[in-house]
PDB file of C-alpha atoms in Angstrom:
ATOM      1  CA  MET A   1      10.110 -13.301  11.437  1.00  0.00           C
ATOM      2  CA  ASN A   2      10.632 -11.081   8.389  1.00  0.00           C
ATOM      3  CA  GLU A   3      14.164 -10.019   9.307  1.00  0.00           C
ATOM      4  CA  MET A   4      15.752 -13.047   7.609  1.00  0.00           C
ATOM      5  CA  LYS A   5      13.776 -12.662   4.383  1.00  0.00           C
ATOM      6  CA  GLU A   6      14.619 -10.713   1.259  1.00  0.00           C
ATOM      7  CA  THR A   7      13.520 -10.272  -2.342  1.00  0.00           C
ATOM      8  CA  PRO A   8      15.377  -8.991  -5.425  1.00  0.00           C
ATOM      9  CA  HIS A   9      13.935  -5.549  -4.627  1.00  0.00           C
ATOM     10  CA  ILE A  10      13.890  -5.373  -0.799  1.00  0.00           C
ATOM     11  CA  LYS A  11      16.917  -6.504   1.231  1.00  0.00           C
ATOM     12  CA  PRO A  12      16.438  -5.641   4.923  1.00  0.00           C
ATOM     13  CA  ASN A  13      19.732  -7.241   6.072  1.00  0.00           C
ATOM     14  CA  GLY A  14      18.210  -8.090   9.440  1.00  0.00           C
ATOM     15  CA  ALA A  15      16.302  -4.822   9.918  1.00  0.00           C
ATOM     16  CA  GLU A  16      12.630  -5.128  10.840  1.00  0.00           C
ATOM     17  CA  ILE A  17       9.691  -4.050   8.680  1.00  0.00           C
ATOM     18  CA  ALA A  18       6.652  -3.035  10.729  1.00  0.00           C
ATOM     19  CA  GLU A  19       3.105  -4.278  10.129  1.00  0.00           C
ATOM     20  CA  THR A  20       2.091  -0.692   9.296  1.00  0.00           C
ATOM     21  CA  ILE A  21       3.941   1.112   6.509  1.00  0.00           C
ATOM     22  CA  LEU A  22       3.667   4.492   4.812  1.00  0.00           C
ATOM     23  CA  LEU A  23       4.289   4.394   1.071  1.00  0.00           C
ATOM     24  CA  PRO A  24       5.262   7.657  -0.624  1.00  0.00           C
ATOM     25  CA  GLY A  25       6.127   7.423  -4.291  1.00  0.00           C
ATOM     26  CA  ASP A  26       9.311   9.449  -3.854  1.00  0.00           C
ATOM     27  CA  PRO A  27      12.014   7.615  -1.849  1.00  0.00           C
ATOM     28  CA  LEU A  28      13.387  10.994  -0.732  1.00  0.00           C
ATOM     29  CA  ARG A  29      10.033  11.678   0.885  1.00  0.00           C
ATOM     30  CA  ALA A  30      10.455   8.408   2.783  1.00  0.00           C
ATOM     31  CA  LYS A  31      13.875   9.596   3.952  1.00  0.00           C
ATOM     32  CA  PHE A  32      12.418  12.955   5.022  1.00  0.00           C
ATOM     33  CA  ILE A  33       9.667  11.262   7.047  1.00  0.00           C
ATOM     34  CA  ALA A  34      12.123   8.929   8.762  1.00  0.00           C
ATOM     35  CA  GLU A  35      14.484  11.762   9.683  1.00  0.00           C
ATOM     36  CA  THR A  36      11.717  14.170  10.727  1.00  0.00           C
ATOM     37  CA  TYR A  37       9.170  12.023  12.528  1.00  0.00           C
ATOM     38  CA  LEU A  38      10.555   8.603  13.482  1.00  0.00           C
ATOM     39  CA  GLU A  39      12.573   7.825  16.578  1.00  0.00           C
ATOM     40  CA  ASN A  40      15.451   5.337  16.349  1.00  0.00           C
ATOM     41  CA  ALA A  41      14.908   4.980  12.598  1.00  0.00           C
ATOM     42  CA  GLN A  42      16.834   2.142  10.974  1.00  0.00           C
ATOM     43  CA  GLN A  43      17.163   1.812   7.216  1.00  0.00           C
ATOM     44  CA  PHE A  44      15.910  -1.524   5.879  1.00  0.00           C
ATOM     45  CA  ASN A  45      16.212  -0.982   2.143  1.00  0.00           C
ATOM     46  CA  SER A  46      18.394   0.838  -0.354  1.00  0.00           C
ATOM     47  CA  VAL A  47      18.059  -1.432  -3.401  1.00  0.00           C
ATOM     48  CA  ARG A  48      17.583   0.768  -6.487  1.00  0.00           C
ATOM     49  CA  ASN A  49      17.655   3.727  -4.064  1.00  0.00           C
ATOM     50  CA  MET A  50      14.120   2.833  -3.002  1.00  0.00           C
ATOM     51  CA  PHE A  51      14.789   3.823   0.584  1.00  0.00           C
ATOM     52  CA  GLY A  52      12.916   2.154   3.438  1.00  0.00           C
ATOM     53  CA  TYR A  53      13.094   2.814   7.179  1.00  0.00           C
ATOM     54  CA  THR A  54      11.577   1.483  10.390  1.00  0.00           C
ATOM     55  CA  GLY A  55      11.281   3.442  13.621  1.00  0.00           C
ATOM     56  CA  THR A  56       8.731   4.456  16.217  1.00  0.00           C
ATOM     57  CA  TYR A  57       6.149   7.235  16.264  1.00  0.00           C
ATOM     58  CA  LYS A  58       4.509   8.039  19.599  1.00  0.00           C
ATOM     59  CA  GLY A  59       5.779   4.702  20.837  1.00  0.00           C
ATOM     60  CA  LYS A  60       4.333   2.659  17.971  1.00  0.00           C
ATOM     61  CA  LYS A  61       6.488   0.866  15.422  1.00  0.00           C
ATOM     62  CA  ILE A  62       6.024   2.060  11.857  1.00  0.00           C
ATOM     63  CA  SER A  63       7.888   1.766   8.559  1.00  0.00           C
ATOM     64  CA  VAL A  64       8.105   4.046   5.551  1.00  0.00           C
ATOM     65  CA  MET A  65       9.329   3.203   2.056  1.00  0.00           C
ATOM     66  CA  GLY A  66       9.267   4.679  -1.440  1.00  0.00           C
ATOM     67  CA  THR A  67       7.372   2.855  -4.184  1.00  0.00           C
ATOM     68  CA  GLY A  68       8.265   4.708  -7.377  1.00  0.00           C
ATOM     69  CA  MET A  69       5.810   5.834 -10.037  1.00  0.00           C
ATOM     70  CA  GLY A  70       2.951   3.914 -11.600  1.00  0.00           C
ATOM     71  CA  MET A  71       0.918   0.822 -10.811  1.00  0.00           C
ATOM     72  CA  PRO A  72       3.575  -1.724 -11.854  1.00  0.00           C
ATOM     73  CA  SER A  73       6.061  -0.301  -9.357  1.00  0.00           C
ATOM     74  CA  MET A  74       3.527   0.136  -6.539  1.00  0.00           C
ATOM     75  CA  SER A  75       2.067  -3.302  -7.174  1.00  0.00           C
ATOM     76  CA  LEU A  76       5.464  -4.991  -7.092  1.00  0.00           C
ATOM     77  CA  TYR A  77       6.572  -3.404  -3.822  1.00  0.00           C
ATOM     78  CA  SER A  78       3.216  -3.738  -2.065  1.00  0.00           C
ATOM     79  CA  TRP A  79       2.920  -7.411  -3.082  1.00  0.00           C
ATOM     80  CA  GLU A  80       6.335  -8.182  -1.601  1.00  0.00           C
ATOM     81  CA  LEU A  81       5.651  -6.190   1.561  1.00  0.00           C
ATOM     82  CA  ILE A  82       2.378  -8.065   2.086  1.00  0.00           C
ATOM     83  CA  HIS A  83       3.333 -11.604   1.100  1.00  0.00           C
ATOM     84  CA  ILE A  84       7.031 -11.776   2.007  1.00  0.00           C
ATOM     85  CA  PHE A  85       7.326  -9.373   4.936  1.00  0.00           C
ATOM     86  CA  GLY A  86       3.883  -9.670   6.533  1.00  0.00           C
ATOM     87  CA  VAL A  87       2.771  -6.035   6.315  1.00  0.00           C
ATOM     88  CA  LYS A  88      -0.901  -5.620   7.317  1.00  0.00           C
ATOM     89  CA  ASN A  89      -1.614  -1.896   6.922  1.00  0.00           C
ATOM     90  CA  LEU A  90      -0.372  -0.093   3.802  1.00  0.00           C
ATOM     91  CA  ILE A  91      -0.916   3.660   3.564  1.00  0.00           C
ATOM     92  CA  ARG A  92       0.030   5.397   0.346  1.00  0.00           C
ATOM     93  CA  ILE A  93       0.906   9.057   0.830  1.00  0.00           C
ATOM     94  CA  GLY A  94       1.278  10.775  -2.497  1.00  0.00           C
ATOM     95  CA  THR A  95       0.362  13.637  -4.754  1.00  0.00           C
ATOM     96  CA  CYS A  96      -2.444  14.069  -7.226  1.00  0.00           C
ATOM     97  CA  GLY A  97      -3.866  16.402  -9.815  1.00  0.00           C
ATOM     98  CA  ALA A  98      -7.286  17.815  -8.933  1.00  0.00           C
ATOM     99  CA  ILE A  99      -9.996  17.901 -11.601  1.00  0.00           C
ATOM    100  CA  GLN A 100     -12.909  19.394  -9.627  1.00  0.00           C
ATOM    101  CA  ASP A 101     -13.498  23.144  -9.290  1.00  0.00           C
ATOM    102  CA  HIS A 102     -14.084  23.078  -5.532  1.00  0.00           C
ATOM    103  CA  MET A 103     -10.572  21.733  -4.844  1.00  0.00           C
ATOM    104  CA  ASN A 104      -7.381  23.707  -4.229  1.00  0.00           C
ATOM    105  CA  LEU A 105      -3.628  23.163  -4.010  1.00  0.00           C
ATOM    106  CA  TYR A 106      -2.559  21.461  -0.751  1.00  0.00           C
ATOM    107  CA  ASP A 107      -6.046  20.057  -0.038  1.00  0.00           C
ATOM    108  CA  LEU A 108      -6.045  16.468   1.220  1.00  0.00           C
ATOM    109  CA  VAL A 109      -7.821  13.672  -0.624  1.00  0.00           C
ATOM    110  CA  LEU A 110      -8.793  10.375   1.015  1.00  0.00           C
ATOM    111  CA  ALA A 111      -9.315   7.802  -1.727  1.00  0.00           C
ATOM    112  CA  MET A 112     -12.490   5.957  -0.760  1.00  0.00           C
ATOM    113  CA  GLY A 113     -12.352   4.335  -4.188  1.00  0.00           C
ATOM    114  CA  ALA A 114      -9.925   4.178  -7.088  1.00  0.00           C
ATOM    115  CA  SER A 115     -11.315   3.934 -10.601  1.00  0.00           C
ATOM    116  CA  THR A 116      -8.721   3.010 -13.190  1.00  0.00           C
ATOM    117  CA  ASP A 117      -7.916   2.629 -16.875  1.00  0.00           C
ATOM    118  CA  SER A 118      -5.428  -0.141 -16.046  1.00  0.00           C
ATOM    119  CA  ARG A 119      -5.899  -3.826 -16.859  1.00  0.00           C
ATOM    120  CA  TYR A 120      -4.173  -5.006 -13.661  1.00  0.00           C
ATOM    121  CA  VAL A 121      -7.401  -6.548 -12.339  1.00  0.00           C
ATOM    122  CA  HIS A 122      -7.636  -8.957 -15.269  1.00  0.00           C
ATOM    123  CA  GLN A 123      -5.172 -11.357 -13.636  1.00  0.00           C
ATOM    124  CA  TYR A 124      -7.877 -12.354 -11.128  1.00  0.00           C
ATOM    125  CA  ASN A 125     -10.290 -13.555 -13.841  1.00  0.00           C
ATOM    126  CA  LEU A 126     -13.309 -12.106 -12.042  1.00  0.00           C
ATOM    127  CA  PRO A 127     -16.746 -12.605 -13.630  1.00  0.00           C
ATOM    128  CA  GLY A 128     -17.527  -8.889 -13.580  1.00  0.00           C
ATOM    129  CA  GLU A 129     -16.145  -5.476 -12.614  1.00  0.00           C
ATOM    130  CA  PHE A 130     -14.305  -5.101  -9.286  1.00  0.00           C
ATOM    131  CA  ALA A 131     -14.633  -1.922  -7.197  1.00  0.00           C
ATOM    132  CA  ASN A 132     -11.251  -0.831  -5.842  1.00  0.00           C
ATOM    133  CA  ILE A 133     -12.013   0.519  -2.376  1.00  0.00           C
ATOM    134  CA  ALA A 134     -10.081   1.494   0.744  1.00  0.00           C
ATOM    135  CA  SER A 135     -10.115  -0.113   4.165  1.00  0.00           C
ATOM    136  CA  PHE A 136     -12.943   1.611   6.022  1.00  0.00           C
ATOM    137  CA  GLU A 137     -11.057   1.268   9.309  1.00  0.00           C
ATOM    138  CA  LEU A 138      -8.115   3.281   7.973  1.00  0.00           C
ATOM    139  CA  LEU A 139     -10.357   5.676   6.040  1.00  0.00           C
ATOM    140  CA  ASP A 140     -12.427   6.473   9.127  1.00  0.00           C
ATOM    141  CA  LYS A 141      -9.342   7.073  11.274  1.00  0.00           C
ATOM    142  CA  ALA A 142      -7.770   9.308   8.626  1.00  0.00           C
ATOM    143  CA  LYS A 143     -10.913  11.415   8.221  1.00  0.00           C
ATOM    144  CA  LYS A 144     -11.168  11.915  11.975  1.00  0.00           C
ATOM    145  CA  ALA A 145      -7.461  12.824  12.214  1.00  0.00           C
ATOM    146  CA  ALA A 146      -7.784  15.358   9.371  1.00  0.00           C
ATOM    147  CA  ASP A 147     -10.906  16.882  10.930  1.00  0.00           C
ATOM    148  CA  GLN A 148      -9.190  17.193  14.312  1.00  0.00           C
ATOM    149  CA  LYS A 149      -6.410  19.150  12.632  1.00  0.00           C
ATOM    150  CA  GLY A 150      -8.939  21.344  10.818  1.00  0.00           C
ATOM    151  CA  LEU A 151      -7.544  20.413   7.409  1.00  0.00           C
ATOM    152  CA  PRO A 152      -9.370  20.798   4.087  1.00  0.00           C
ATOM    153  CA  VAL A 153     -10.100  17.193   3.118  1.00  0.00           C
ATOM    154  CA  HIS A 154     -12.106  15.532   0.346  1.00  0.00           C
ATOM    155  CA  VAL A 155     -13.310  11.925   0.521  1.00  0.00           C
ATOM    156  CA  GLY A 156     -14.354  10.127  -2.639  1.00  0.00           C
ATOM    157  CA  ASN A 157     -13.374   8.443  -5.860  1.00  0.00           C
ATOM    158  CA  ILE A 158     -10.068   9.092  -7.586  1.00  0.00           C
ATOM    159  CA  LEU A 159      -8.613   7.906 -10.882  1.00  0.00           C
ATOM    160  CA  THR A 160      -5.533   5.708 -11.033  1.00  0.00           C
ATOM    161  CA  SER A 161      -4.273   6.098 -14.583  1.00  0.00           C
ATOM    162  CA  ASP A 162      -1.497   4.392 -16.510  1.00  0.00           C
ATOM    163  CA  ILE A 163      -1.246   7.511 -18.669  1.00  0.00           C
ATOM    164  CA  PHE A 164       0.502  10.733 -17.659  1.00  0.00           C
ATOM    165  CA  TYR A 165       0.636  12.316 -21.125  1.00  0.00           C
ATOM    166  CA  ASN A 166      -2.712  11.415 -22.652  1.00  0.00           C
ATOM    167  CA  ALA A 167      -3.209  11.557 -26.426  1.00  0.00           C
ATOM    168  CA  ASP A 168      -6.933  12.138 -25.783  1.00  0.00           C
ATOM    169  CA  PRO A 169      -7.337  15.722 -24.490  1.00  0.00           C
ATOM    170  CA  THR A 170     -10.938  15.040 -23.445  1.00  0.00           C
ATOM    171  CA  ALA A 171     -10.211  12.021 -21.229  1.00  0.00           C
ATOM    172  CA  LEU A 172     -10.162  13.870 -17.909  1.00  0.00           C
ATOM    173  CA  GLU A 173     -13.340  15.769 -18.742  1.00  0.00           C
ATOM    174  CA  LYS A 174     -15.155  12.441 -18.961  1.00  0.00           C
ATOM    175  CA  TRP A 175     -13.838  11.329 -15.575  1.00  0.00           C
ATOM    176  CA  GLN A 176     -14.673  14.734 -14.087  1.00  0.00           C
ATOM    177  CA  LYS A 177     -18.317  14.321 -15.115  1.00  0.00           C
ATOM    178  CA  MET A 178     -18.381  11.073 -13.147  1.00  0.00           C
ATOM    179  CA  GLY A 179     -17.361  12.894  -9.970  1.00  0.00           C
ATOM    180  CA  ILE A 180     -13.738  11.791  -9.893  1.00  0.00           C
ATOM    181  CA  LEU A 181     -11.853  14.104  -7.527  1.00  0.00           C
ATOM    182  CA  SER A 182      -8.286  13.765  -8.742  1.00  0.00           C
ATOM    183  CA  VAL A 183      -5.815  11.727 -10.760  1.00  0.00           C
ATOM    184  CA  GLU A 184      -2.737   9.736  -9.724  1.00  0.00           C
ATOM    185  CA  MET A 185      -1.018   6.542 -10.867  1.00  0.00           C
ATOM    186  CA  GLU A 186      -0.725   3.971  -8.052  1.00  0.00           C
ATOM    187  CA  THR A 187      -3.743   3.433  -5.795  1.00  0.00           C
ATOM    188  CA  ALA A 188      -5.805   0.895  -7.751  1.00  0.00           C
ATOM    189  CA  GLY A 189      -2.883  -1.544  -7.753  1.00  0.00           C
ATOM    190  CA  LEU A 190      -2.409  -1.132  -4.017  1.00  0.00           C
ATOM    191  CA  TYR A 191      -6.116  -1.635  -3.307  1.00  0.00           C
ATOM    192  CA  LEU A 192      -6.286  -4.732  -5.498  1.00  0.00           C
ATOM    193  CA  ASN A 193      -3.247  -6.327  -3.860  1.00  0.00           C
ATOM    194  CA  ALA A 194      -4.633  -5.556  -0.417  1.00  0.00           C
ATOM    195  CA  ALA A 195      -8.107  -6.909  -1.233  1.00  0.00           C
ATOM    196  CA  TYR A 196      -6.724 -10.153  -2.625  1.00  0.00           C
ATOM    197  CA  ALA A 197      -4.509 -10.650   0.445  1.00  0.00           C
ATOM    198  CA  GLY A 198      -7.134  -9.572   2.982  1.00  0.00           C
ATOM    199  CA  VAL A 199      -5.095  -6.698   4.441  1.00  0.00           C
ATOM    200  CA  ASN A 200      -5.804  -2.984   4.914  1.00  0.00           C
ATOM    201  CA  ALA A 201      -4.903  -0.206   2.480  1.00  0.00           C
ATOM    202  CA  LEU A 202      -5.615   3.493   2.180  1.00  0.00           C
ATOM    203  CA  THR A 203      -4.368   6.310  -0.019  1.00  0.00           C
ATOM    204  CA  ILE A 204      -3.959   9.817   1.359  1.00  0.00           C
ATOM    205  CA  LEU A 205      -3.093  12.424  -1.263  1.00  0.00           C
ATOM    206  CA  THR A 206      -2.122  16.072  -1.361  1.00  0.00           C
ATOM    207  CA  VAL A 207      -3.239  18.138  -4.330  1.00  0.00           C
ATOM    208  CA  SER A 208       0.030  19.134  -5.984  1.00  0.00           C
ATOM    209  CA  ASP A 209      -1.528  20.291  -9.246  1.00  0.00           C
ATOM    210  CA  HIS A 210      -4.905  21.599 -10.307  1.00  0.00           C
ATOM    211  CA  ILE A 211      -5.113  20.309 -13.844  1.00  0.00           C
ATOM    212  CA  LEU A 212      -8.091  22.389 -14.939  1.00  0.00           C
ATOM    213  CA  ARG A 213      -6.659  25.652 -13.582  1.00  0.00           C
ATOM    214  CA  ARG A 214      -3.064  24.785 -14.551  1.00  0.00           C
ATOM    215  CA  GLU A 215      -1.796  25.472 -11.031  1.00  0.00           C
ATOM    216  CA  GLN A 216       1.109  23.477  -9.608  1.00  0.00           C
ATOM    217  CA  THR A 217       3.578  23.159  -6.760  1.00  0.00           C
ATOM    218  CA  THR A 218       7.359  22.832  -7.111  1.00  0.00           C
ATOM    219  CA  PRO A 219       9.331  19.554  -6.904  1.00  0.00           C
ATOM    220  CA  GLU A 220      10.881  20.769  -3.635  1.00  0.00           C
ATOM    221  CA  GLU A 221       7.443  21.399  -2.125  1.00  0.00           C
ATOM    222  CA  ARG A 222       6.267  17.948  -3.219  1.00  0.00           C
ATOM    223  CA  GLN A 223       9.249  16.327  -1.515  1.00  0.00           C
ATOM    224  CA  THR A 224       9.110  17.985   1.891  1.00  0.00           C
ATOM    225  CA  ALA A 225       6.242  20.447   2.338  1.00  0.00           C
ATOM    226  CA  PHE A 226       3.288  18.067   2.475  1.00  0.00           C
ATOM    227  CA  THR A 227       3.579  17.582   6.222  1.00  0.00           C
ATOM    228  CA  ASN A 228      -0.187  17.641   6.908  1.00  0.00           C
ATOM    229  CA  MET A 229      -0.630  14.474   4.842  1.00  0.00           C
ATOM    230  CA  MET A 230       2.348  12.829   6.531  1.00  0.00           C
ATOM    231  CA  GLU A 231       1.082  13.634  10.020  1.00  0.00           C
ATOM    232  CA  VAL A 232      -2.419  12.323   9.312  1.00  0.00           C
ATOM    233  CA  ALA A 233      -0.918   9.077   7.971  1.00  0.00           C
ATOM    234  CA  LEU A 234       1.373   8.665  10.990  1.00  0.00           C
ATOM    235  CA  GLU A 235      -1.623   8.882  13.315  1.00  0.00           C
ATOM    236  CA  LEU A 236      -2.966   5.684  11.729  1.00  0.00           C
ATOM    237  CA  ALA A 237      -0.132   3.664  13.271  1.00  0.00           C
TER     238      ALA A 237
END
């Protein structure tokens, strides 16, 4: 039972963590989801204000917790959730910057794969290059849920980058030519942790910025307005 376990970063104090968890980067988005969608939500974490909650959605138990920004933060929390608390299905719900012309603000992106400029994979000492890919089971369910809602959704390869302010102004153009849909900073770490542990992971993103067109949403919209993404993710429980 995970209720008696804790780590330096997650202290449930007896509260349960479900086998399926939604992982927004922003802990306030986790709070919004718990208050808006979950029944009988109970908070299981507040360490470093990285809020986590467990409740039910349509009768199924589900958790939600913030992960912070960047692969180190995502990788730390997802590793503990998998190995200490027994989580089996990890669904990142976050924002991204689009780099393809056919994409628009608020479109959904399902990350079938996550290319990266990070060296996180080197710890596994693999004799080649590893492809960071999603769980097909979760990906298939998410695509069907998005289609049923009639939402604009793109499925493909994204970039997980360690760099937000890049000294090379041509870097994204090179990724764009390779068909990369959008850029964010967490998914490759999540997919690697999940692959190594043999559990399921998927990233669902909302386009919050169009980098090429210099369009963007507000911080308030990023925190609470991306309900389509949240509702698609909740259906995966």
